[in-house]
Coordinates of C-alpha atoms in Angstrom, one line a residue:
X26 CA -16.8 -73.3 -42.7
X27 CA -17.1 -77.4 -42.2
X28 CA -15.0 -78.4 -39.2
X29 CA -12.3 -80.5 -40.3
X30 CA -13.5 -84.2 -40.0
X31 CA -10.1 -85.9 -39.1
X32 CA -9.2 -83.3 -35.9
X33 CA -13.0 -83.3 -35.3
X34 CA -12.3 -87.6 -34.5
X35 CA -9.5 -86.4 -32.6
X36 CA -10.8 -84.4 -30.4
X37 CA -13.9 -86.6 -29.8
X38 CA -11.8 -89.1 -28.9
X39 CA -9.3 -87.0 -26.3
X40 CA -12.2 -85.7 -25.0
X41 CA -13.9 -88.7 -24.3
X42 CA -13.8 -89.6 -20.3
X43 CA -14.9 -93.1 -21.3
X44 CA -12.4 -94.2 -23.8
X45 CA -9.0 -96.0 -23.0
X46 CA -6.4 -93.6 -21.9
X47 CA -3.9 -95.1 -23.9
X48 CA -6.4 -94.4 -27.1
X49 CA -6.6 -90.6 -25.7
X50 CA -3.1 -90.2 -25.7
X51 CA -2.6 -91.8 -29.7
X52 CA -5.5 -89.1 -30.2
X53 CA -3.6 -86.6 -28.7
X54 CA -0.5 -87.1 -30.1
X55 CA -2.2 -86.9 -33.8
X56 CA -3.1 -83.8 -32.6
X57 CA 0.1 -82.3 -31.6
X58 CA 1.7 -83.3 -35.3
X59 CA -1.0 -81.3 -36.6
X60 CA -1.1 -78.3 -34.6
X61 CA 2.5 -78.1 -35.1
X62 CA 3.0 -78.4 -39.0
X63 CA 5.4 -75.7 -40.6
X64 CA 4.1 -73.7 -42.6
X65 CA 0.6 -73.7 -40.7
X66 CA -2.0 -75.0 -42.3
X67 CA -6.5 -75.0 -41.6
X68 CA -6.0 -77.4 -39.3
X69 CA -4.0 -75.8 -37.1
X70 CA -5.9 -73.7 -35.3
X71 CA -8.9 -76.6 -34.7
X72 CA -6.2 -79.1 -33.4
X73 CA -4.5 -76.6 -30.7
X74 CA -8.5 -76.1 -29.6
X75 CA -9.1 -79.6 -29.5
X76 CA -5.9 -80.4 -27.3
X77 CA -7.1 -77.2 -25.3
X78 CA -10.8 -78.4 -25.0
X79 CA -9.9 -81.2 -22.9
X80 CA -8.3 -79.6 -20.1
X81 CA -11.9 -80.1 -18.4
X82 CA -10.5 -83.8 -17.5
X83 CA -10.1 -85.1 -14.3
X84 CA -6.8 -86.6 -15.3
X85 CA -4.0 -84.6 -14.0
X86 CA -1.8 -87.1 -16.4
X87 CA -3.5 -86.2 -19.5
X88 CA -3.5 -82.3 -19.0
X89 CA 0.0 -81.7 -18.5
X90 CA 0.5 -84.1 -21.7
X91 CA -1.9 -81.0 -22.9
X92 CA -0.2 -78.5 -21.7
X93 CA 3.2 -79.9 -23.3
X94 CA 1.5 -80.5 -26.9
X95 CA 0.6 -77.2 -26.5
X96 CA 4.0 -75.9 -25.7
X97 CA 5.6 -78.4 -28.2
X98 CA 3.4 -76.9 -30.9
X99 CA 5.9 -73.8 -31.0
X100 CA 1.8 -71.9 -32.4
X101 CA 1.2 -68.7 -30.5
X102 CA -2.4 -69.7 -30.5
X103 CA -1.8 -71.9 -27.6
X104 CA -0.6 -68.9 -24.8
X105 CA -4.0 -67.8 -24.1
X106 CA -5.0 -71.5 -22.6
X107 CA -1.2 -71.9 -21.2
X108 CA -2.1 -68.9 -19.3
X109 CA -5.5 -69.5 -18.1
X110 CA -3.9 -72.8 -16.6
X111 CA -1.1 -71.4 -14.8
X112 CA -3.5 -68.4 -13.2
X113 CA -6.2 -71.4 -11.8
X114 CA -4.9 -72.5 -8.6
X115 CA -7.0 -74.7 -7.9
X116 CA -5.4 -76.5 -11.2
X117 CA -3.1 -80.0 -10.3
X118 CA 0.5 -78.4 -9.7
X119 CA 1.7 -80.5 -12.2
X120 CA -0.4 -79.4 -15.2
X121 CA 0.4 -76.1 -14.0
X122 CA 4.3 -76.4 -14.0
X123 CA 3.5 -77.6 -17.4
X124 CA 2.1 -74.9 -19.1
X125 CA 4.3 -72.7 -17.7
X126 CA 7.3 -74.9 -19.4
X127 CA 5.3 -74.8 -22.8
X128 CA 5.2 -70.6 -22.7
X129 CA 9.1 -70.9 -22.4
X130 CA 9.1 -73.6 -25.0
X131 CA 7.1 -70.6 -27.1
X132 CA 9.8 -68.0 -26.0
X133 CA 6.5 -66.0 -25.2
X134 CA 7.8 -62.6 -24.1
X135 CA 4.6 -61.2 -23.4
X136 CA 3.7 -63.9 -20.6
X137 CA 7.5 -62.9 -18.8
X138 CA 4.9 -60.6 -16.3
X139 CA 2.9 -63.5 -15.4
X140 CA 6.2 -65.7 -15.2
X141 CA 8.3 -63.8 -12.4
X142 CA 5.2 -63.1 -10.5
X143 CA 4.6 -66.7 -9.9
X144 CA 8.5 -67.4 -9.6
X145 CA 8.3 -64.7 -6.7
X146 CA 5.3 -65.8 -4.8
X147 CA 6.2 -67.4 -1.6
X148 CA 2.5 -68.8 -1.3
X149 CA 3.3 -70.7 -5.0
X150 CA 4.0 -74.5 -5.3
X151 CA 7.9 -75.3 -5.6
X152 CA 7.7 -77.1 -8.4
X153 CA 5.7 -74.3 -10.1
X154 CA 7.7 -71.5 -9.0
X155 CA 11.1 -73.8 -10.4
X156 CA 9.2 -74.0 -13.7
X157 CA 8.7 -70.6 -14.4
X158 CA 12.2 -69.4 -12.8
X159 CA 13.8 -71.8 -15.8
X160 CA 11.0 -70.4 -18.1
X161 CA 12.0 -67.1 -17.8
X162 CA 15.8 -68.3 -18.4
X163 CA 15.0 -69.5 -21.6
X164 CA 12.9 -66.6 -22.7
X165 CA 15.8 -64.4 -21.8
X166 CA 18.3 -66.3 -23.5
X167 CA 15.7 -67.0 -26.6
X168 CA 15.9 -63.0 -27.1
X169 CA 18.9 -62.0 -25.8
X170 CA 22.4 -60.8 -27.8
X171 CA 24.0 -64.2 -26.4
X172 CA 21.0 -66.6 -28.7
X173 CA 22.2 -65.1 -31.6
X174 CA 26.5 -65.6 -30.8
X175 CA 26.1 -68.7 -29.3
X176 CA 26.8 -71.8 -31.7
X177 CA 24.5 -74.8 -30.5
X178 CA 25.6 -78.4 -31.3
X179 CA 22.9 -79.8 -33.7
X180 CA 20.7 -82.2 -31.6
X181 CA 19.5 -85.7 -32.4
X182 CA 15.7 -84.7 -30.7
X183 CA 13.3 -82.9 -31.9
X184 CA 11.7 -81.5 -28.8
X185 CA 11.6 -77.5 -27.8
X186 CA 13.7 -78.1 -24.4
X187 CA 13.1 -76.0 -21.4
X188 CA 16.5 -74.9 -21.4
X189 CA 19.4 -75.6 -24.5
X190 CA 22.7 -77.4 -24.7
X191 CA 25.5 -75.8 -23.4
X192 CA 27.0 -74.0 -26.3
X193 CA 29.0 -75.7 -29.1
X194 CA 32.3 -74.4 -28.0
X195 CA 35.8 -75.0 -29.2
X196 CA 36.8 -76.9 -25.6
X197 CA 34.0 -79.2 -25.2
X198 CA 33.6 -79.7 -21.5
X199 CA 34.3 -83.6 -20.4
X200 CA 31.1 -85.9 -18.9
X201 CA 32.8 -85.2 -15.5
X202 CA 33.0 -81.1 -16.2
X203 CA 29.1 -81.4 -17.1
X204 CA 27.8 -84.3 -14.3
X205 CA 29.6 -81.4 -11.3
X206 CA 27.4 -78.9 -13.3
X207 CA 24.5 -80.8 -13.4
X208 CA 25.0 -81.7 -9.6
X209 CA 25.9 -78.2 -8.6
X210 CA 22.9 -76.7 -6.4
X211 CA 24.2 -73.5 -6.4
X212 CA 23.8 -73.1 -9.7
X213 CA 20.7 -71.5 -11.5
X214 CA 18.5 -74.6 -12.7
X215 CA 18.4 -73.1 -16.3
X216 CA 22.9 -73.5 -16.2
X217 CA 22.5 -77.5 -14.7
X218 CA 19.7 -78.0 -17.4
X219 CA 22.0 -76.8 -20.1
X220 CA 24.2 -79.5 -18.7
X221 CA 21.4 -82.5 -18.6
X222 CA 20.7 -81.2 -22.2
X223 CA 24.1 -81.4 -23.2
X224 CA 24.5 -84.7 -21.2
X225 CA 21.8 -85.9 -23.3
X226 CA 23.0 -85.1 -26.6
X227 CA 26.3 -86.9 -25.8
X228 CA 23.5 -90.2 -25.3
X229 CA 22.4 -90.2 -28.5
X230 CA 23.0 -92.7 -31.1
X231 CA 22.9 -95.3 -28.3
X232 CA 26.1 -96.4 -29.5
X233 CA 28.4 -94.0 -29.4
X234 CA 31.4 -94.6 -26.6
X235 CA 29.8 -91.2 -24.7
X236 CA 26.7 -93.0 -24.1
X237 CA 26.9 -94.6 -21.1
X238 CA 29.2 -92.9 -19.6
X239 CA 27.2 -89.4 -19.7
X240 CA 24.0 -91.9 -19.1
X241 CA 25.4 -92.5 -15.2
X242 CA 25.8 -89.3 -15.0
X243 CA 22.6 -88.1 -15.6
X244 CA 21.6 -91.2 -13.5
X245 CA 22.8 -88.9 -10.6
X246 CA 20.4 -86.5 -10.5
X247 CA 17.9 -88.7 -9.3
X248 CA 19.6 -87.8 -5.9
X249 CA 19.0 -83.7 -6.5
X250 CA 16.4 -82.1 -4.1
X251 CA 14.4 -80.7 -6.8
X252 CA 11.6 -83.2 -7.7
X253 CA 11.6 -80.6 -10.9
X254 CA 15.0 -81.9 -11.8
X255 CA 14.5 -85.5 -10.6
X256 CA 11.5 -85.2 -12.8
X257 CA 13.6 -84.3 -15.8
X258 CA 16.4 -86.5 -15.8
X259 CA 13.5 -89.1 -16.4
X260 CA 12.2 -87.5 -19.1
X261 CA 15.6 -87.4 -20.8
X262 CA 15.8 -91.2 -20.4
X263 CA 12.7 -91.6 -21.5
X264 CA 14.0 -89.3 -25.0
X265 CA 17.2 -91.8 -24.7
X266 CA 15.6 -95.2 -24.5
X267 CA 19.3 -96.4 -23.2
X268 CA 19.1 -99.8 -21.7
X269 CA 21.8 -98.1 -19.1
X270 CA 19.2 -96.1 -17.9
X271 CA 16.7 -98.7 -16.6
X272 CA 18.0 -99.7 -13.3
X273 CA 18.0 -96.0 -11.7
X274 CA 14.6 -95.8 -13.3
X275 CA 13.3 -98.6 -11.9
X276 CA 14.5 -97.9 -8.3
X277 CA 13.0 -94.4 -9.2
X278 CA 9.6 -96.0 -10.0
X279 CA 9.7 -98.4 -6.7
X280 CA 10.7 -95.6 -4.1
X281 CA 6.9 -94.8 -3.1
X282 CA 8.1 -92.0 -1.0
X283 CA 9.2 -90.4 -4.0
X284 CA 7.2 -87.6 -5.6
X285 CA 3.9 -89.1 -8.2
X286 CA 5.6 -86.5 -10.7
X287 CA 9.2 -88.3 -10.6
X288 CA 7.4 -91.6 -10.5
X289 CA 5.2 -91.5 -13.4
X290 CA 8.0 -89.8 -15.5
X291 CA 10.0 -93.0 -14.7
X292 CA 7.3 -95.4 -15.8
X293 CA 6.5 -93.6 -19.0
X294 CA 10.3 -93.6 -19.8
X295 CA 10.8 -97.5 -19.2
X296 CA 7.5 -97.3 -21.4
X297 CA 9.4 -96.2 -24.2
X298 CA 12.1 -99.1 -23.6
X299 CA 9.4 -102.2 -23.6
X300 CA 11.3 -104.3 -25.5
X301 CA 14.2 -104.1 -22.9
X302 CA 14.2 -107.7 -21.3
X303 CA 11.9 -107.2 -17.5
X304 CA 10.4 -104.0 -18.1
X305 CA 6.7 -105.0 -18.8
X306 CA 6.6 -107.0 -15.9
X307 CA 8.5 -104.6 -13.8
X308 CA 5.5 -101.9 -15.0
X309 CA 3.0 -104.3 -14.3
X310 CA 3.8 -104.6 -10.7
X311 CA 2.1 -100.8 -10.3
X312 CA -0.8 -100.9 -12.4
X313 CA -2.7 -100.8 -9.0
X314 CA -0.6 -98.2 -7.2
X315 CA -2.1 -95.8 -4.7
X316 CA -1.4 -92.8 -6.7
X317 CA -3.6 -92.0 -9.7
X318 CA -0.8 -90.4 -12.1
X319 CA 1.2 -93.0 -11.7
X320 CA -1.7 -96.5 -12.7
X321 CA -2.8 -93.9 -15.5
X322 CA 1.4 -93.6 -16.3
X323 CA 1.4 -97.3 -16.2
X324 CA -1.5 -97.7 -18.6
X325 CA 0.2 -95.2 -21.0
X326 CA 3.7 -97.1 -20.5
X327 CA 2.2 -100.4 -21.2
X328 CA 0.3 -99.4 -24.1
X329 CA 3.8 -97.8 -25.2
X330 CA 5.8 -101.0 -24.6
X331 CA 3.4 -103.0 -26.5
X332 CA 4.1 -100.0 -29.4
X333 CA 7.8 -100.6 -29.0
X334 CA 7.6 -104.8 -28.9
X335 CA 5.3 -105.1 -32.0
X336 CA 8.0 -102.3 -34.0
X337 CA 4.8 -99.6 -35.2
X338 CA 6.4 -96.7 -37.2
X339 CA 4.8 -93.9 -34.5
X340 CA 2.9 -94.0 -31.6
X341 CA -0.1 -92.4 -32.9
X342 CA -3.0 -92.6 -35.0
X343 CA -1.5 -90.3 -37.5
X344 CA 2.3 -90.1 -38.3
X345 CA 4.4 -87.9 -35.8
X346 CA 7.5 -87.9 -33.9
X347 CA 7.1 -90.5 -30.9
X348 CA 7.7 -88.4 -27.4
X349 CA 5.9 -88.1 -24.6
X350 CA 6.2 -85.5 -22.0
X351 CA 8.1 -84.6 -18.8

């Protein structure tokens, strides 16, 4: 059988240490629309190897956007890599948290073993052992009695989320019932991640009189302990593209003592909003920062504001949703 000539591009070009990142991560982004087309098709298969192929990079930036194509692609052929990279320790914690979000995002039952084995290890990164706590949450729920009661408000994104809205009930809980949720610590993460998620939803069209209200709410979690969470609230504002969003996300991006993870989740997310007035030049003020993730975050952001500014249908080389990951 001929290998198909378009993913065959595609994965030359992700693979390819010496081209632009930016062009990597169009290439990759093709290859996530076509690893996750309903019903499967013969390409399939060959894109979810190509993403998988270049986990071999150096660039811890570009294989956890791997590892969430992979996860995103909702294709059971992807748990068998997912796995491999949450077992090699020696693997960048943050390509490792990941994958282990993607098999939640697959509601993998089989990988639940592999799951609460790193959630229990006291010797495990935090931000690994968060992941697969919430991972095994959603699998749970995903195949539990409660999945198949619960009515889920429809959602404007088309993501696979690490953990779902709160449930679509009669008394819908006010921004303030959901932001003391969100900010409640003793709470499981997968309960105040149905509450960012829910938070979210109430964000989106940009216009409706929820918006910015449940925007400064989210905003708030950028003060959580959990550079997981912190980490997440930017990607939801980088799903929102809210001009509300952009001051926390800037003083986010300029605190160097926070976590590289937080950071280049917060310049990828004022990517996405690059025809918001500042924000370029704000960006280009750490395309020489000291940590890697975030000048290769800055790269990708830039190369998404220009996407934004010149008004392209998709940020890819082949049609697709635009996201990037958290």
């Amino acid at each position: 059988m001929h290998a198909d000539p378009t993913v065959s591009t595609l994965r030359q070009t992700l693979s390819d240490e010496n081209a632009a990142l930016a062009k990597r991560f169009r290439a990759l982004f093709s290859l996530k629309h076509l690893a996750a087309q309903k019903p499967a098709t013969a390409q399939t298969v060959p894109a979810i190897e190509a993403i998988a192929a270049a986990f071999t990079s150096p660039s811890a930036l570009l294989k956890h956007e791997l590892a969430y194509c992979l996860g995103q692609s909702g294709q059971n052929e992807a748990i068998p890599f997912l796995r491999q990279v949450i077992e090699d320790r020696r693997e960048d914690a943050m390509c490792r948290h990941e994958a282990a979000e993607a098999l939640g995002a697959l509601s993998d039952k089989s990988s639940l073993s592999l799951l609460k084995q790193r959630r229990d290890d006291p010797d495990e990164e935090e931000v690994v052992r968060e992941t697969c706590d919430i991972a095994v949450e959603r699998i749970e729920w995903e195949h539990s009695e409660a999945r198949r009661i619960e009515k889920l408000k429809q959602s404007d994104f088309a993501s696979i989320d690490p953990a779902p809205p709160l449930a679509d009930a009669a008394k819908k809980p006010s921004i303030p019932e959901l932001e003391r949720t969100l900010l409640d610590t003793t709470l499981p993460l997968f309960q105040r991640y149905r509450a960012m998620f829910a938070l979210r939803d109430l964000a989106s069209p940009p216009d409706l009189p929820s918006a910015r209200p449940a925007i400064l709410a989210l905003a708030r979690g950028f003060e959580d302990p959990s550079a997981l969470f912190r980490h997440e609230i930017a990607f939801v504002f980088g799903q929102l593209s809210h001009p509300a969003s952009i001051p926390s996300l800037v003083q986010t991006l300029s605190n160097t003592k926070e976590s590289s993870m937080v950071r280049h989740e917060a310049a990828e997310a004022l990517g996405s909003l690059g025809d918001e007035d500042g924000v370029e030049d704000v960006l280009k003020k750490f395309i020489d920062d000291p940590e890697q993730v975030v000048r290769d975050s800055i790269i990708v952001a830039l190369d998404m504001a220009e996407f934004e500014r010149i008004g392209e249908m998709e940020y890819a080389t082949v049609p697709l949703a635009h996201e990037v990951a958290a």
